[in-house]
Short mmCIF file of C-alpha atoms in Angstrom, two decimals:
data_model
loop_
_atom_site.label_atom_id
_atom_site.label_comp_id
_atom_site.label_asym_id
_atom_site.label_seq_id
_atom_site.Cartn_x
_atom_site.Cartn_y
_atom_site.Cartn_z
CA MET A 1187 0.00 0.00 0.00
CA LYS A 1188 1.29 3.44 -0.88
CA ALA A 1189 0.53 6.82 0.59
CA ILE A 1190 0.97 10.09 -1.28
CA VAL A 1191 1.39 13.15 0.91
CA THR A 1192 0.98 16.52 -0.80
CA ILE A 1193 2.36 19.45 1.18
CA MET A 1194 1.65 23.06 0.24
CA LEU A 1195 2.29 26.39 1.91
CA LYS A 1196 -0.96 27.57 3.49
CA ASP A 1197 -3.04 30.15 1.66
CA GLY A 1198 -1.80 33.57 2.62
CA VAL A 1199 1.77 32.41 3.32
CA LEU A 1200 4.10 34.09 0.86
CA ASP A 1201 5.46 31.58 -1.66
CA PRO A 1202 8.45 33.28 -3.33
CA GLN A 1203 9.36 30.06 -5.16
CA GLY A 1204 5.91 29.86 -6.72
CA LYS A 1205 6.12 33.54 -7.66
CA ALA A 1206 9.52 33.02 -9.31
CA ILE A 1207 8.17 30.05 -11.30
CA GLY A 1208 5.20 32.18 -12.37
CA HIS A 1209 7.50 34.99 -13.53
CA ALA A 1210 9.65 32.52 -15.47
CA LEU A 1211 6.59 31.04 -17.18
CA SER A 1212 5.40 34.51 -18.16
CA ASN A 1213 8.88 35.36 -19.47
CA LEU A 1214 8.74 32.23 -21.62
CA GLY A 1215 5.61 33.56 -23.25
CA PHE A 1216 3.00 31.52 -21.40
CA GLY A 1217 0.61 34.44 -21.18
CA GLN A 1218 -2.18 32.53 -19.47
CA VAL A 1219 -0.29 32.06 -16.18
CA GLY A 1220 -1.92 33.48 -13.07
CA ASP A 1221 -0.97 32.55 -9.50
CA VAL A 1222 1.59 29.73 -9.08
CA ARG A 1223 2.10 27.84 -5.84
CA ALA A 1224 4.95 25.34 -5.32
CA GLY A 1225 4.79 22.45 -2.89
CA LYS A 1226 6.16 18.95 -2.48
CA ILE A 1227 4.97 15.39 -2.79
CA ILE A 1228 6.21 12.57 -0.58
CA GLU A 1229 5.43 8.93 -1.46
CA ILE A 1230 5.56 6.40 1.34
CA THR A 1231 5.32 2.64 0.89
CA LEU A 1232 3.50 1.09 3.84
CA THR A 1233 3.27 -2.40 5.31
CA GLU A 1234 -0.22 -1.56 6.64
CA THR A 1235 -2.98 -3.19 4.57
CA ASP A 1236 -6.05 -1.45 5.99
CA PRO A 1237 -6.59 1.82 4.06
CA ALA A 1238 -8.22 3.67 6.99
CA ALA A 1239 -5.43 2.70 9.40
CA ALA A 1240 -2.83 3.59 6.77
CA LYS A 1241 -4.35 7.03 6.27
CA ALA A 1242 -4.50 7.69 10.02
CA GLY A 1243 -0.88 6.61 10.42
CA VAL A 1244 0.38 8.80 7.60
CA GLU A 1245 -1.63 11.79 8.85
CA ASP A 1246 0.17 11.36 12.16
CA MET A 1247 3.52 11.27 10.28
CA ALA A 1248 2.57 14.43 8.41
CA LYS A 1249 1.66 16.30 11.59
CA THR A 1250 4.79 15.10 13.40
CA LEU A 1251 7.44 15.59 10.74
CA LEU A 1252 6.45 15.84 7.09
CA ALA A 1253 4.59 19.16 7.28
CA ASN A 1254 5.14 22.18 9.50
CA THR A 1255 1.53 23.05 10.23
CA VAL A 1256 2.50 26.59 11.23
CA ILE A 1257 3.07 27.37 7.56
CA GLU A 1258 2.00 24.30 5.58
CA SER A 1259 -1.13 22.28 4.91
CA PHE A 1260 -1.08 18.66 3.80
CA LYS A 1261 -3.30 16.11 2.10
CA VAL A 1262 -2.89 12.33 2.42
CA GLU A 1263 -4.08 9.99 -0.32
CA ILE A 1264 -3.88 6.22 -0.10
CA ALA A 1265 -3.18 4.52 -3.42
CA GLY A 1266 -3.80 0.77 -3.62
CA MET B 591 29.79 30.52 35.25
CA LEU B 592 27.15 28.82 33.13
CA ALA B 593 28.06 25.21 32.28
CA THR B 594 27.69 25.37 28.49
CA GLY B 595 27.26 22.80 25.76
CA ILE B 596 27.17 23.23 21.98
CA LEU B 597 25.16 20.76 19.92
CA ILE B 598 26.60 19.23 16.78
CA PHE B 599 24.39 17.74 14.07
CA PRO B 600 25.65 16.37 10.77
CA GLY B 601 25.84 19.38 8.44
CA ILE B 602 26.28 21.96 11.21
CA ASN B 603 29.30 24.12 10.37
CA ARG B 604 29.41 27.03 12.81
CA GLU B 605 30.07 25.12 16.02
CA ARG B 606 33.74 26.09 16.21
CA ASP B 607 33.05 29.80 15.74
CA MET B 608 30.47 29.52 18.50
CA ALA B 609 32.85 27.60 20.78
CA MET B 610 35.53 30.25 20.23
CA ALA B 611 33.14 33.09 21.08
CA VAL B 612 32.03 31.26 24.23
CA GLU B 613 35.55 30.42 25.33
CA GLN B 614 36.74 33.99 24.75
CA SER B 615 34.07 35.46 27.03
CA PHE B 616 33.68 32.60 29.51
CA GLY B 617 37.36 31.71 29.87
CA LYS B 618 36.39 28.06 29.57
CA ALA B 619 35.76 25.85 26.56
CA PRO B 620 32.17 24.58 26.14
CA ARG B 621 31.30 20.89 25.98
CA MET B 622 30.70 19.74 22.42
CA ILE B 623 27.67 17.47 22.23
CA TRP B 624 26.99 15.01 19.39
CA HIS B 625 23.34 14.77 18.34
CA LYS B 626 22.96 11.19 19.56
CA GLU B 627 23.53 12.13 23.20
CA THR B 628 20.35 12.49 25.24
CA ASP B 629 21.49 13.25 28.79
CA LEU B 630 22.15 16.97 29.06
CA THR B 631 21.83 17.24 32.83
CA GLY B 632 24.49 19.36 34.46
CA LEU B 633 24.38 22.01 31.73
CA ASP B 634 23.02 25.52 32.29
CA LEU B 635 23.19 26.78 28.72
CA ILE B 636 22.75 24.80 25.51
CA ILE B 637 23.71 26.46 22.24
CA ILE B 638 22.50 25.26 18.85
CA PRO B 639 24.82 26.75 16.24
CA GLY B 640 24.30 27.53 12.58
CA GLY B 641 24.88 25.44 9.51
CA PHE B 642 22.83 23.11 7.38
CA SER B 643 21.83 20.26 9.69
CA PHE B 644 20.95 17.11 7.75
CA GLY B 645 21.43 19.04 4.50
CA ASP B 646 18.31 21.16 5.14
CA TYR B 647 16.33 18.15 3.87
CA LEU B 648 12.53 18.44 4.04
CA ARG B 649 12.69 21.87 5.77
CA CYS B 650 15.55 23.70 7.46
CA GLY B 651 15.92 22.24 10.94
CA ALA B 652 13.12 19.68 10.58
CA MET B 653 15.32 16.59 10.86
CA ALA B 654 17.49 17.95 13.66
CA ALA B 655 14.40 18.96 15.64
CA HIS B 656 13.45 15.30 15.90
CA SER B 657 16.90 13.90 16.65
CA PRO B 658 17.66 12.20 20.01
CA VAL B 659 19.53 15.14 21.57
CA MET B 660 16.47 17.36 21.24
CA GLN B 661 14.65 15.27 23.84
CA GLY B 662 17.42 16.34 26.20
CA VAL B 663 17.06 19.97 25.08
CA LYS B 664 13.30 19.87 25.70
CA ALA B 665 13.86 18.44 29.18
CA HIS B 666 16.51 21.12 29.80
CA ALA B 667 14.08 23.85 28.66
CA ALA B 668 11.32 22.40 30.86
CA ARG B 669 13.71 22.64 33.84
CA GLY B 670 14.15 26.35 33.05
CA GLY B 671 17.55 25.92 31.40
CA TYR B 672 18.97 28.51 29.00
CA VAL B 673 19.02 27.82 25.26
CA LEU B 674 20.52 29.91 22.46
CA GLY B 675 19.83 29.03 18.82
CA VAL B 676 21.54 30.94 16.03
CA CYS B 677 20.52 30.71 12.35
CA ASN B 678 19.94 26.98 11.74
CA GLY B 679 19.74 26.75 15.54
CA PHE B 680 16.79 29.19 15.49
CA GLN B 681 15.14 27.16 12.74
CA ILE B 682 15.63 23.99 14.80
CA LEU B 683 14.06 25.63 17.88
CA THR B 684 10.95 26.63 15.92
CA GLU B 685 10.69 23.19 14.30
CA ALA B 686 10.99 21.60 17.76
CA GLY B 687 8.18 23.81 19.05
CA LEU B 688 10.42 25.51 21.64
CA LEU B 689 9.85 28.88 19.96
CA PRO B 690 6.72 29.90 17.99
CA GLY B 691 6.51 30.66 14.27
CA ALA B 692 8.62 29.45 11.39
CA LEU B 693 11.43 30.59 9.08
CA LEU B 694 10.42 30.72 5.44
CA ARG B 695 12.53 31.12 2.31
CA ASN B 696 13.92 34.67 2.11
CA ALA B 697 11.36 36.92 0.41
CA GLY B 698 13.86 37.77 -2.36
CA LEU B 699 14.76 34.07 -2.80
CA ARG B 700 18.48 34.85 -2.58
CA PHE B 701 20.86 33.47 0.02
CA LEU B 702 21.93 36.47 2.11
CA SER B 703 25.60 36.73 3.01
CA MET B 704 26.20 40.24 4.31
CA ASP B 705 26.11 42.30 7.46
CA THR B 706 22.89 43.66 8.92
CA MET B 707 22.11 46.01 11.78
CA LEU B 708 20.11 44.74 14.76
CA ARG B 709 18.21 46.74 17.37
CA VAL B 710 18.21 45.44 20.94
CA GLU B 711 14.57 45.45 22.04
CA ARG B 712 15.31 44.90 25.74
CA ASN B 713 18.47 44.58 27.81
CA ASP B 714 17.04 42.99 30.94
CA THR B 715 17.57 39.40 29.83
CA ILE B 716 20.52 37.12 30.47
CA PHE B 717 21.47 37.40 26.78
CA THR B 718 21.48 41.19 26.42
CA ALA B 719 22.52 42.73 29.76
CA HIS B 720 25.74 44.10 28.24
CA TYR B 721 23.88 45.96 25.49
CA GLN B 722 21.85 49.14 25.91
CA LYS B 723 18.11 49.03 25.24
CA GLY B 724 17.60 50.36 21.72
CA GLN B 725 21.28 49.90 20.87
CA VAL B 726 21.95 49.10 17.24
CA PHE B 727 24.80 46.71 16.46
CA ARG B 728 26.21 44.96 13.45
CA ALA B 729 25.74 41.22 12.87
CA PRO B 730 26.46 39.06 9.83
CA LEU B 731 23.66 37.29 7.97
CA ALA B 732 24.25 33.92 6.30
CA HIS B 733 20.97 32.25 5.44
CA GLY B 734 18.56 31.29 2.70
CA ASP B 735 15.57 30.77 4.99
CA GLY B 736 15.38 33.58 7.50
CA ASN B 737 11.99 35.07 6.72
CA TYR B 738 10.33 34.90 10.13
CA THR B 739 6.60 34.30 10.03
CA ALA B 740 3.82 33.53 12.48
CA ASP B 741 0.08 34.13 12.52
CA PRO B 742 -0.98 37.70 13.45
CA ALA B 743 -2.17 36.63 16.94
CA THR B 744 1.24 35.11 17.71
CA LEU B 745 3.04 38.21 16.39
CA ASP B 746 0.81 40.44 18.55
CA ARG B 747 1.54 38.24 21.57
CA LEU B 748 5.31 38.34 20.93
CA GLU B 749 5.24 42.12 20.73
CA GLY B 750 2.75 42.60 23.57
CA GLU B 751 4.62 40.35 25.99
CA GLY B 752 8.07 41.74 25.20
CA LEU B 753 9.29 38.57 23.51
CA VAL B 754 10.89 40.23 20.48
CA ALA B 755 14.63 40.13 21.16
CA PHE B 756 16.07 41.86 18.10
CA ARG B 757 14.70 43.60 15.01
CA TYR B 758 16.40 44.44 11.73
CA ALA B 759 17.27 48.10 12.14
CA ASP B 760 18.53 48.98 8.67
CA GLU B 761 16.87 46.90 5.99
CA ASN B 762 14.56 43.91 6.43
CA ARG B 763 16.33 41.90 3.75
CA ASN B 764 14.70 38.52 4.28
CA GLY B 765 11.16 39.86 4.58
CA SER B 766 10.60 38.87 8.21
CA ALA B 767 7.24 39.73 9.74
CA ARG B 768 7.51 43.02 11.66
CA ALA B 769 11.28 42.99 10.96
CA ILE B 770 11.75 40.38 13.69
CA ALA B 771 15.30 38.96 13.77
CA GLY B 772 15.12 37.10 17.08
CA ILE B 773 12.61 36.08 19.74
CA TYR B 774 12.48 34.83 23.32
CA SER B 775 10.43 32.15 25.02
CA PRO B 776 7.92 33.54 27.57
CA ASN B 777 10.46 33.08 30.42
CA HIS B 778 13.19 34.82 28.35
CA ARG B 779 15.46 31.81 28.83
CA ILE B 780 15.33 30.61 25.23
CA LEU B 781 16.59 32.93 22.50
CA GLY B 782 16.58 32.25 18.78
CA LEU B 783 17.94 34.64 16.16
CA MET B 784 18.95 34.46 12.51
CA PRO B 785 22.07 36.70 12.39
CA HIS B 786 25.44 35.56 13.76
CA PRO B 787 26.74 37.55 16.77
CA GLU B 788 29.45 34.89 17.24
CA ASP B 789 31.01 36.01 13.95
CA LEU B 790 31.96 39.43 15.34
CA VAL B 791 33.64 38.93 18.69
CA ASP B 792 37.19 40.09 18.01
CA PRO B 793 38.75 43.01 16.11
CA LEU B 794 40.53 40.40 13.98
CA MET B 795 37.10 39.36 12.68
CA GLY B 796 36.38 42.93 11.64
CA GLY B 797 34.57 43.95 14.79
CA SER B 798 33.31 42.87 18.16
CA ASP B 799 29.65 43.96 17.98
CA GLY B 800 28.51 40.46 18.96
CA LYS B 801 30.77 40.13 22.00
CA PRO B 802 28.37 41.79 24.51
CA LEU B 803 25.96 38.89 24.02
CA PHE B 804 28.59 36.42 25.17
CA ASP B 805 29.83 38.80 27.88
CA SER B 806 26.23 39.05 29.13
CA LEU B 807 26.04 35.26 29.41
CA ALA B 808 29.50 35.08 31.00
CA ALA B 809 28.43 37.53 33.70
CA ALA B 810 25.29 35.55 34.53
#
């Protein structure tokens, strides 16, 4: 069983990396670019076989280490 | 004299500068503490120096904050012990939950390696007794993630309760909220700051603006 944790800076927290990517896209002529936010994805292979227990475990990991909830939000998805 | 220890994590690179600054003011070399030690009893002051602990993987300070020695630091802090975190040390203290807020990527995205000016917000703490209140002194910056942030309620509390230690007095180069460069815990026994006072403690280093911080601690 695999878990995919998506971590993003919270709305309202300045994301200079996202802004820089947005500027670069505009400079490359992609005129349709609005706001850009950059985050990270962490994939974790689990020995747990129960999806609900796996999700609860990974949410605990995210709160403890993977995300800094002062500035970041996270989303946990369990993929088969 | 405060019994002092300096923590060493893999990737930390400012521990010798810090040890030199401590020894110069204290007249005694600090104990160097590897990150796998957990028993920090007998120490009065624990210093977490700057560098790039664990390669800044995941977030600056995130890995170090969960390493074995930090259990000892948390127990030390709970006993009312003194803690000083500089640069990566400040980031580690916020990641460990010993100080509020977080350090984000510098607003201009660039790594900052230059001097800044700091204003001393109060001089009645163990860290700042040898400065004047409102004194402005020079301190080197060396960080990519020094943009202090916290929610508005936390920032109001820090300011209202006198927990802002230092503010950027010339230019707020990293974009920190309310120009905050360093903060205290509510008991003023834990201090975290981004700039490096230990890098200016001798005329041979180009100045000694940071020495009063170590002299303050030495006189405690």
